[in-house]
Amino acid sequence: MFLVALLLALTGLPAAAQDAVYLIRHAEKELSGADPALTPEGRQRALAWAEMLRHAGLDAIITSDALRTRQTGGIIADALGLEASALPREDIAGLLDVLEFDHEADTVLIVGHAETIPRILAKLGLSEDMSIDQSAFANLFVVLRPASDDPVHLHLQMP
């Protein structure tokens, strides 16, 4: 709980540029199909993410175009009274442009994939190599001051 309070305090500071970008992986998905939907457990996790992020001051939610990310982001958006928009899964450059030009002063949640989140974090200034296990759904990555020369990275786990 202390970490969440600290995170909220840090992201609530006024700044001319984007304060924070939050990243999560889509919630648990069905194991079959070309574009699988969320499982009942995945829907529950998305609701838990919404509750956890309720006071984070999110302005926008961006997902990939995959059904599971759109469902995860949609559940969170509905719970928080926001809209979610989708971009092509592999268009990391397009996502960064949207962050920089369309959401430059917003606090944004990105719902991505185990394969895309490490690449997005690298583009936001995370200097270490990382990977996300295919069975991991509880990671919350936060990049504070992503457009600065000295961004701060936090890696939290959903309880």
Backbone as a printed PyTorch tensor [residue, N CA C, xyz], in Angstrom:
tensor([[[  0.8180,  -1.1830,   0.0000],
         [  0.0000,   0.0000,   0.0000],
         [  0.8690,   1.2560,   0.0000]],

        [[  1.9920,   1.2110,   0.7240],
         [  2.9060,   2.3410,   0.7430],
         [  3.4080,   2.6590,  -0.6550]],

        [[  3.7430,   1.6140,  -1.4200],
         [  4.2400,   1.8340,  -2.7830],
         [  3.1940,   2.4980,  -3.6640]],

        [[  1.9380,   2.1060,  -3.5140],
         [  0.8730,   2.7160,  -4.3110],
         [  0.7280,   4.1840,  -3.9300]],

        [[  0.7810,   4.5190,  -2.6280],
         [  0.6910,   5.9070,  -2.1900],
         [  1.8640,   6.7230,  -2.7170]],

        [[  3.0690,   6.1550,  -2.6510],
         [  4.2480,   6.8380,  -3.1690],
         [  4.1130,   7.0650,  -4.6660]],

        [[  3.6710,   6.0560,  -5.3790],
         [  3.4850,   6.1490,  -6.8200],
         [  2.4900,   7.2460,  -7.1640]],

        [[  1.3850,   7.2910,  -6.4480],
         [  0.3730,   8.3150,  -6.7040],
         [  0.9200,   9.7020,  -6.4000]],

        [[  1.6940,   9.8300,  -5.3420],
         [  2.2900,  11.1230,  -5.0090],
         [  3.2600,  11.5740,  -6.0930]],

        [[  4.0750,  10.6750,  -6.5870],
         [  5.0500,  11.0310,  -7.6140],
         [  4.3950,  11.3870,  -8.9350]],

        [[  3.3540,  10.6630,  -9.3110],
         [  2.7210,  10.9260, -10.6060],
         [  1.7930,  12.1210, -10.5480]],

        [[  1.4460,  12.5760,  -9.3600],
         [  0.5540,  13.7130,  -9.2310],
         [  1.2660,  15.0490,  -9.2670]],

        [[  2.5820,  15.0690,  -9.3920],
         [  3.3260,  16.3210,  -9.4240],
         [  3.0750,  17.0410, -10.7430]],

        [[  2.8860,  18.3630, -10.7000],
         [  2.6610,  19.0890, -11.9530],
         [  3.9210,  19.1190, -12.8020]],

        [[  3.7340,  19.0180, -14.1020],
         [  4.8590,  19.0660, -15.0350],
         [  4.3360,  19.5010, -16.3890]],

        [[  5.2430,  19.9830, -17.2120],
         [  4.8460,  20.4450, -18.5310],
         [  4.6610,  19.2860, -19.4950]],

        [[  5.3050,  18.1730, -19.2260],
         [  5.2340,  17.0230, -20.1240],
         [  4.5560,  15.8610, -19.4080]],

        [[  4.4740,  14.7690, -20.1160],
         [  3.8350,  13.5700, -19.5970],
         [  4.4650,  13.1380, -18.2780]],

        [[  3.6220,  12.9100, -17.2750],
         [  4.1110,  12.5160, -15.9570],
         [  4.3980,  11.0290, -15.8630]],

        [[  3.4970,  10.2110, -16.4130],
         [  3.6450,   8.7710, -16.2080],
         [  2.9800,   7.9770, -17.3170]],

        [[  3.6020,   6.8350, -17.5940],
         [  3.0110,   5.8330, -18.4710],
         [  2.9900,   4.5350, -17.6850]],

        [[  1.8160,   3.9390, -17.5610],
         [  1.6330,   2.6560, -16.8900],
         [  1.5150,   1.5920, -17.9700]],

        [[  2.1080,   0.4260, -17.7320],
         [  2.0140,  -0.6700, -18.6900],
         [  1.6310,  -1.9540, -17.9630]],

        [[  0.6490,  -2.6510, -18.5090],
         [  0.2840,  -3.9770, -18.0150],
         [  0.1150,  -4.8980, -19.2220]],

        [[  0.2130,  -6.1710, -18.9350],
         [ -0.0800,  -7.1720, -19.9550],
         [ -1.5790,  -7.4630, -19.9010]],

        [[ -2.1410,  -7.8410, -21.0180],
         [ -3.5410,  -8.2710, -21.0160],
         [ -3.7320,  -9.3310, -19.9370]],

        [[ -4.9430,  -9.4950, -19.4920],
         [ -5.2430, -10.4890, -18.4680],
         [ -5.3020, -11.8900, -19.0890]],

        [[ -5.5380, -12.8990, -18.2510],
         [ -5.5350, -14.2940, -18.6900],
         [ -6.4720, -14.4920, -19.8810]],

        [[ -5.9730, -15.2690, -20.8470],
         [ -6.7040, -15.4840, -22.0950],
         [ -7.0260, -16.9570, -22.2900]],

        [[ -7.9930, -17.1950, -23.1670],
         [ -8.2960, -18.5560, -23.5870],
         [ -7.0580, -19.1410, -24.2640]],

        [[ -6.9360, -20.4450, -24.2690],
         [ -5.7500, -21.0760, -24.8310],
         [ -5.9070, -21.5120, -26.2790]],

        [[ -7.0290, -21.2010, -26.8920],
         [ -7.2250, -21.6000, -28.2860],
         [ -7.7600, -20.4290, -29.0910]],

        [[ -7.6160, -20.5670, -30.3940],
         [ -8.1150, -19.5470, -31.3060],
         [ -7.0230, -18.5970, -31.7500]],

        [[ -7.2250, -17.9920, -32.9090],
         [ -6.2330, -17.0760, -33.4680],
         [ -6.1800, -15.7580, -32.7030]],

        [[ -7.3060, -15.3330, -32.1550],
         [ -7.3810, -14.0760, -31.3980],
         [ -8.2220, -14.3430, -30.1470]],

        [[ -7.6200, -15.0210, -29.1550],
         [ -8.3990, -15.4920, -28.0080],
         [ -8.9470, -14.3710, -27.1290]],

        [[-10.0890, -14.6710, -26.5320],
         [-10.7470, -13.7600, -25.5940],
         [-10.2090, -13.9990, -24.1880]],

        [[-10.6180, -13.1370, -23.2710],
         [-10.2590, -13.3280, -21.8700],
         [-11.0420, -14.4860, -21.2670]],

        [[-10.4380, -15.1370, -20.3070],
         [-11.1240, -16.1460, -19.5100],
         [-11.9030, -15.4260, -18.4080]],

        [[-12.7810, -16.1350, -17.6870],
         [-13.4300, -15.5110, -16.5270],
         [-12.4070, -14.9750, -15.5190]],

        [[-11.2960, -15.7040, -15.3360],
         [-10.2420, -15.2240, -14.4380],
         [ -9.6120, -13.9380, -14.9830]],

        [[ -9.4740, -13.8610, -16.2890],
         [ -8.9380, -12.6610, -16.9130],
         [ -9.8420, -11.4570, -16.7190]],

        [[-11.1360, -11.6880, -16.8290],
         [-12.0920, -10.5890, -16.5930],
         [-12.0060, -10.1090, -15.1410]],

        [[-11.8540, -11.0440, -14.2250],
         [-11.6940, -10.6790, -12.8050],
         [-10.4020,  -9.8910, -12.5960]],

        [[ -9.3220, -10.3030, -13.2510],
         [ -8.0580,  -9.5740, -13.1140],
         [ -8.2050,  -8.1540, -13.6660]],

        [[ -8.8710,  -8.0060, -14.8030],
         [ -9.0660,  -6.6670, -15.3750],
         [ -9.8390,  -5.7710, -14.4040]],

        [[-10.8460,  -6.3140, -13.7450],
         [-11.5730,  -5.5440, -12.7340],
         [-10.6690,  -5.1770, -11.5630]],

        [[ -9.7910,  -6.1070, -11.1750],
         [ -8.8430,  -5.8250, -10.0920],
         [ -7.8550,  -4.7390, -10.5160]],

        [[ -7.4110,  -4.7550, -11.7830],
         [ -6.5440,  -3.6820, -12.2750],
         [ -7.2730,  -2.3480, -12.1840]],

        [[ -8.5340,  -2.3290, -12.5730],
         [ -9.3110,  -1.0800, -12.5160],
         [ -9.3620,  -0.5470, -11.0910]],

        [[ -9.5890,  -1.4290, -10.1490],
         [ -9.6320,  -1.0000,  -8.7450],
         [ -8.2620,  -0.5030,  -8.2960]],

        [[ -7.2230,  -1.2000,  -8.6600],
         [ -5.8730,  -0.8130,  -8.2670],
         [ -5.4760,   0.5310,  -8.8800]],

        [[ -5.9180,   0.8100, -10.0940],
         [ -5.5340,   2.0260, -10.8020],
         [ -6.5460,   3.1620, -10.6550]],

        [[ -7.5710,   2.9440,  -9.8620],
         [ -8.6670,   3.9110,  -9.7240],
         [ -8.1770,   5.3240,  -9.3890]],

        [[ -7.1720,   5.4500,  -8.5580],
         [ -6.7040,   6.7710,  -8.1190],
         [ -5.3670,   7.1670,  -8.7530]],

        [[ -5.0070,   6.5230,  -9.8440],
         [ -3.7400,   6.8240, -10.5110],
         [ -3.8270,   8.0590, -11.4100]],

        [[ -5.0170,   8.5810, -11.6150],
         [ -5.1680,   9.7620, -12.4500],
         [ -5.0290,   9.4870, -13.9270]],

        [[ -5.4470,   8.3140, -14.3650],
         [ -5.3500,   7.9770, -15.7840],
         [ -6.2220,   8.8970, -16.6220]],

        [[ -5.6720,   9.3180, -17.7470],
         [ -6.4080,  10.1340, -18.7090],
         [ -6.7800,   9.3540, -19.9510]],

        [[ -5.9930,   8.3180, -20.2630],
         [ -6.1960,   7.5750, -21.5040],
         [ -5.7370,   6.1310, -21.3310]],

        [[ -6.3670,   5.2460, -22.0970],
         [ -5.9870,   3.8360, -22.1330],
         [ -5.7750,   3.4730, -23.5980]],

        [[ -4.6110,   2.8860, -23.8720],
         [ -4.2810,   2.4630, -25.2330],
         [ -3.9860,   0.9700, -25.1870]],

        [[ -4.6170,   0.2290, -26.0750],
         [ -4.4160,  -1.2130, -26.1570],
         [ -3.8870,  -1.5680, -27.5420]],

        [[ -3.4740,  -2.8080, -27.6800],
         [ -3.1960,  -3.2990, -29.0340],
         [ -4.5310,  -3.6470, -29.6740]],

        [[ -4.4830,  -4.0760, -30.9140],
         [ -5.7180,  -4.4400, -31.6140],
         [ -6.1660,  -5.8750, -31.3500]],

        [[ -5.4510,  -6.6090, -30.4980],
         [ -5.8430,  -7.9840, -30.1590],
         [ -7.0610,  -7.9610, -29.2350]],

        [[ -7.9340,  -8.9340, -29.4010],
         [ -9.1560,  -8.9980, -28.6090],
         [ -8.8670,  -8.9770, -27.1100]],

        [[ -7.8930,  -9.7630, -26.6540],
         [ -7.6120,  -9.8610, -25.2170],
         [ -7.1450,  -8.5420, -24.6150]],

        [[ -6.3830,  -7.7350, -25.3650],
         [ -5.9610,  -6.4350, -24.8330],
         [ -7.1120,  -5.4420, -24.8820]],

        [[ -7.9070,  -5.5060, -25.9550],
         [ -9.0680,  -4.6110, -26.0390],
         [-10.0650,  -4.9150, -24.9360]],

        [[-10.2630,  -6.2060, -24.6200],
         [-11.1720,  -6.5620, -23.5360],
         [-10.6200,  -6.1060, -22.1830]],

        [[ -9.3380,  -6.3400, -21.9330],
         [ -8.7300,  -5.9150, -20.6740],
         [ -8.8490,  -4.3950, -20.5300]],

        [[ -8.4180,  -3.6670, -21.5460],
         [ -8.4970,  -2.2090, -21.5120],
         [ -9.9230,  -1.7020, -21.4300]],

        [[-10.8440,  -2.3720, -22.1160],
         [-12.2480,  -1.9630, -22.0900],
         [-12.8760,  -2.1080, -20.7170]],

        [[-12.5800,  -3.1990, -20.0330],
         [-13.1000,  -3.4090, -18.6770],
         [-12.5750,  -2.3270, -17.7460]],

        [[-11.2850,  -2.0220, -17.8550],
         [-10.6890,  -0.9730, -17.0190],
         [-11.2950,   0.3840, -17.3730]],

        [[-11.3950,   0.6710, -18.6590],
         [-11.9520,   1.9510, -19.1070],
         [-13.3850,   2.1260, -18.6140]],

        [[-14.2110,   1.0960, -18.7530],
         [-15.5950,   1.1770, -18.2930],
         [-15.6650,   1.4710, -16.7980]],

        [[-14.8350,   0.7880, -16.0220],
         [-14.8460,   0.9810, -14.5700],
         [-14.3770,   2.3750, -14.1710]],

        [[-13.4900,   2.9880, -14.9800],
         [-12.9270,   4.2890, -14.6320],
         [-13.5690,   5.4460, -15.3910]],

        [[-14.5560,   5.1430, -16.2270],
         [-15.2220,   6.2000, -16.9820],
         [-14.3400,   6.7980, -18.0720]],

        [[-13.4920,   5.9910, -18.6670],
         [-12.6070,   6.4260, -19.7410],
         [-12.9410,   5.6770, -21.0200]],

        [[-12.3000,   6.0830, -22.1010],
         [-12.3930,   5.3340, -23.3520],
         [-11.0480,   4.7050, -23.6380]],

        [[-11.0640,   3.5560, -24.2610],
         [ -9.8290,   2.8880, -24.6670],
         [ -9.7240,   2.9710, -26.1850]],

        [[ -8.5150,   3.1880, -26.6600],
         [ -8.2770,   3.1750, -28.1080],
         [ -7.2710,   2.0760, -28.4130]],

        [[ -7.3530,   1.5400, -29.6200],
         [ -6.4940,   0.4180, -30.0150],
         [ -5.5890,   0.8160, -31.1770]],

        [[ -4.3570,   0.3130, -31.1150],
         [ -3.3830,   0.4970, -32.1810],
         [ -2.8770,  -0.8710, -32.6060]],

        [[ -2.3480,  -0.9890, -33.8180],
         [ -1.7970,  -2.2820, -34.2430],
         [ -0.7120,  -2.7660, -33.2820]],

        [[ -0.7570,  -4.0340, -32.9700],
         [  0.1140,  -4.6580, -31.9730],
         [  1.5970,  -4.3750, -32.1880]],

        [[  2.0650,  -4.4630, -33.4050],
         [  3.4900,  -4.3320, -33.6820],
         [  3.9310,  -2.8990, -33.9700]],

        [[  3.0240,  -1.9410, -33.9300],
         [  3.3610,  -0.5650, -34.2800],
         [  3.8460,   0.2160, -33.0550]],

        [[  5.0270,  -0.1500, -32.5510],
         [  5.6020,   0.5130, -31.3770],
         [  5.9130,   1.9740, -31.7140]],

        [[  6.4410,   2.2500, -32.9090],
         [  6.7470,   3.6270, -33.3040],
         [  5.4760,   4.4750, -33.3320]],

        [[  4.3920,   3.9100, -33.8460],
         [  3.1140,   4.6190, -33.8710],
         [  2.5990,   4.8870, -32.4690]],

        [[  2.7600,   3.9190, -31.5890],
         [  2.3550,   4.0900, -30.1930],
         [  3.1330,   5.2340, -29.5520]],

        [[  4.4440,   5.2660, -29.7730],
         [  5.2670,   6.3310, -29.1990],
         [  4.8670,   7.6960, -29.7540]],

        [[  4.5230,   7.7560, -31.0400],
         [  4.0360,   9.0070, -31.6100],
         [  2.7310,   9.4450, -30.9600]],

        [[  1.8280,   8.5050, -30.7370],
         [  0.5590,   8.8250, -30.0850],
         [  0.8100,   9.3450, -28.6710]],

        [[  1.7180,   8.7010, -27.9370],
         [  2.0590,   9.1750, -26.5940],
         [  2.6190,  10.5930, -26.6440]],

        [[  3.5480,  10.8270, -27.5690],
         [  4.2290,  12.1170, -27.6300],
         [  3.3380,  13.2460, -28.1300]],

        [[  2.5240,  12.9860, -29.1280],
         [  1.7660,  14.0590, -29.7580],
         [  0.3140,  14.1450, -29.3120]],

        [[ -0.3330,  13.0280, -29.0570],
         [ -1.7470,  13.0540, -28.6940],
         [ -1.9780,  13.0330, -27.1860]],

        [[ -0.9950,  12.5470, -26.4290],
         [ -1.1660,  12.4100, -24.9720],
         [  0.0310,  12.9690, -24.2200]],

        [[  0.6080,  14.0450, -24.7390],
         [  1.8470,  14.5650, -24.1630],
         [  1.7110,  15.0190, -22.7190]],

        [[  0.5330,  15.4150, -22.2900],
         [  0.3420,  15.8720, -20.9150],
         [ -0.5470,  14.9130, -20.1210]],

        [[ -0.7900,  13.7260, -20.6470],
         [ -1.6950,  12.7700, -20.0170],
         [ -0.9480,  11.6750, -19.2760]],

        [[ -1.6510,  11.0810, -18.3430],
         [ -1.1860,   9.8570, -17.7000],
         [ -1.8930,   8.7190, -18.4180]],

        [[ -1.1130,   7.8070, -18.9960],
         [ -1.6420,   6.8170, -19.9350],
         [ -1.3840,   5.4010, -19.4280]],

        [[ -2.3770,   4.5360, -19.5830],
         [ -2.2230,   3.1020, -19.3660],
         [ -2.1180,   2.4370, -20.7290]],

        [[ -1.0760,   1.6310, -20.8990],
         [ -0.9150,   0.8320, -22.1120],
         [ -1.1530,  -0.6250, -21.7300]],

        [[ -2.0310,  -1.2850, -22.4630],
         [ -2.2810,  -2.7160, -22.2680],
         [ -1.6480,  -3.4270, -23.4550]],

        [[ -0.5860,  -4.1790, -23.1700],
         [  0.1650,  -4.8110, -24.2320],
         [  0.3110,  -6.3060, -24.0540]],

        [[  1.4040,  -6.8200, -24.5750],
         [  1.6760,  -8.2520, -24.6230],
         [  3.0440,  -8.5460, -24.0160]],

        [[  3.2570,  -9.8050, -23.6510],
         [  4.5530, -10.2070, -23.0850],
         [  5.6920,  -9.8580, -24.0440]],

        [[  5.4380,  -9.9080, -25.3390],
         [  6.4760,  -9.6370, -26.3330],
         [  6.6590,  -8.1480, -26.6020]],

        [[  5.6060,  -7.3400, -26.4360],
         [  5.7080,  -5.9200, -26.7960],
         [  6.0940,  -5.0270, -25.6230]],

        [[  5.7050,  -5.3700, -24.4140],
         [  5.9980,  -4.5070, -23.2680],
         [  7.4970,  -4.2620, -23.0980]],

        [[  8.3690,  -5.2800, -23.1740],
         [  9.8060,  -4.9850, -23.0490],
         [ 10.3130,  -4.0040, -24.1100]],

        [[  9.8040,  -4.1050, -25.3300],
         [ 10.2310,  -3.1880, -26.3910],
         [  9.7280,  -1.7650, -26.1290]],

        [[  8.5030,  -1.6490, -25.6260],
         [  7.9610,  -0.3330, -25.2930],
         [  8.7670,   0.2840, -24.1530]],

        [[  9.0580,  -0.5080, -23.1340],
         [  9.8500,  -0.0010, -22.0080],
         [ 11.2290,   0.4610, -22.4690]],

        [[ 11.8490,  -0.2800, -23.3630],
         [ 13.1630,   0.1220, -23.8880],
         [ 13.0640,   1.4660, -24.6010]],

        [[ 12.0220,   1.6600, -25.3800],
         [ 11.8430,   2.9270, -26.1000],
         [ 11.5360,   4.0810, -25.1470]],

        [[ 10.9880,   3.7650, -23.9640],
         [ 10.7000,   4.7980, -22.9720],
         [ 11.8900,   5.0590, -22.0510]],

        [[ 13.0040,   4.3720, -22.3050],
         [ 14.2170,   4.6710, -21.5700],
         [ 14.6950,   3.6280, -20.5890]],

        [[ 14.0240,   2.4910, -20.4810],
         [ 14.4980,   1.4330, -19.5970],
         [ 15.7490,   0.8290, -20.2120]],

        [[ 16.8530,   0.8810, -19.5020],
         [ 18.1230,   0.4810, -20.0910],
         [ 18.4440,  -1.0010, -19.9570]],

        [[ 17.7600,  -1.7060, -19.1030],
         [ 18.0780,  -3.1210, -18.9280],
         [ 17.2190,  -4.0020, -19.8210]],

        [[ 17.8000,  -5.1240, -20.2520],
         [ 17.0260,  -6.1120, -21.0080],
         [ 16.0850,  -6.8160, -20.0540]],

        [[ 14.9050,  -7.0800, -20.5170],
         [ 13.9500,  -7.8000, -19.6900],
         [ 13.0600,  -8.6620, -20.5570]],

        [[ 12.4120,  -9.6000, -19.9160],
         [ 11.4260, -10.4180, -20.6030],
         [ 10.2880, -10.6880, -19.6330]],

        [[  9.1480, -11.0020, -20.2000],
         [  7.9680, -11.3060, -19.4010],
         [  7.5560, -12.7290, -19.7260]],

        [[  7.4580, -13.5520, -18.7050],
         [  7.0670, -14.9410, -18.8790],
         [  5.6240, -15.0130, -19.3890]],

        [[  5.3470, -15.9980, -20.2380],
         [  4.0080, -16.1640, -20.7990],
         [  2.9440, -16.4580, -19.7420]],

        [[  3.3560, -16.8840, -18.5580],
         [  2.3760, -17.1670, -17.4980],
         [  2.2150, -15.9970, -16.5310]],

        [[  2.9010, -14.8780, -16.7730],
         [  2.8790, -13.7350, -15.8560],
         [  1.8420, -12.7030, -16.2950]],

        [[  0.8950, -12.4190, -15.4170],
         [ -0.1580, -11.4480, -15.7160],
         [ -0.2620, -10.3560, -14.6500]],

        [[  0.5850, -10.3750, -13.6230],
         [  0.4400,  -9.4770, -12.4800],
         [  1.4410,  -8.3330, -12.4610]],

        [[  2.2040,  -8.1360, -13.5380],
         [  3.2100,  -7.0760, -13.5690],
         [  2.5960,  -5.7300, -13.9020]],

        [[  3.0120,  -4.7240, -13.1510],
         [  2.6620,  -3.3420, -13.4470],
         [  3.9770,  -2.5840, -13.5800]],

        [[  4.2070,  -2.0230, -14.7500],
         [  5.3980,  -1.2210, -15.0010],
         [  4.9590,   0.2310, -15.0750]],

        [[  5.7110,   1.0980, -14.4270],
         [  5.4060,   2.5240, -14.4450],
         [  6.6760,   3.2610, -14.8450]],

        [[  6.5350,   4.1410, -15.8200],
         [  7.6430,   4.9950, -16.2270],
         [  7.2300,   6.4150, -15.8780]],

        [[  7.9470,   7.0060, -14.9230],
         [  7.6950,   8.3860, -14.5180],
         [  8.5780,   9.3080, -15.3360]],

        [[  8.0160,  10.4010, -15.7860],
         [  8.7220,  11.3810, -16.6270],
         [  9.3520,  10.7090, -17.8530]],

        [[  8.5560,   9.9980, -18.6600],
         [  9.1140,   9.2360, -19.7860],
         [  9.8090,  10.0900, -20.8380]],

        [[  9.4480,  11.3470, -20.9890],
         [ 10.0590,  12.1790, -22.0190],
         [ 11.3170,  12.8870, -21.5190]],

        [[ 11.6580,  12.6810, -20.2570],
         [ 12.8200,  13.3750, -19.6990],
         [ 14.1120,  12.6320, -20.0130]],

        [[ 15.2170,  13.2650, -19.6820],
         [ 16.5210,  12.6210, -19.8510],
         [ 16.7990,  11.6060, -18.7540]],

        [[ 16.0000,  11.6370, -17.6960],
         [ 16.2270,  10.7620, -16.5490],
         [ 14.9100,  10.1480, -16.0660]],

        [[ 14.2690,   9.2970, -16.9000],
         [ 13.0050,   8.7010, -16.4650],
         [ 13.2210,   7.7400, -15.2980]],

        [[ 12.2130,   7.5940, -14.4710],
         [ 12.2420,   6.6770, -13.3390],
         [ 11.3410,   5.4930, -13.6880]],

        [[ 11.8240,   4.2730, -13.4190],
         [ 11.0530,   3.0720, -13.7380],
         [ 10.7010,   2.3350, -12.4530]],

        [[  9.4560,   1.9450, -12.3470],
         [  8.9950,   1.1340, -11.2310],
         [  8.4090,  -0.1500, -11.7870]],

        [[  8.6650,  -1.2540, -11.0970],
         [  8.0890,  -2.5490, -11.4630],
         [  7.3910,  -3.0750, -10.2200]],

        [[  6.0710,  -3.1390, -10.2880],
         [  5.2600,  -3.5840,  -9.1590],
         [  4.5100,  -4.8560,  -9.5430]],

        [[  4.0330,  -5.5550,  -8.5440],
         [  3.2400,  -6.7620,  -8.7570],
         [  1.8700,  -6.5780,  -8.1400]],

        [[  0.8360,  -6.9990,  -8.8550],
         [ -0.4940,  -6.9730,  -8.3060],
         [ -0.5330,  -7.9480,  -7.1220]],

        [[ -1.1000,  -7.5050,  -6.0030],
         [ -1.1670,  -8.4250,  -4.8440],
         [ -2.0690,  -9.6150,  -5.0980]]])
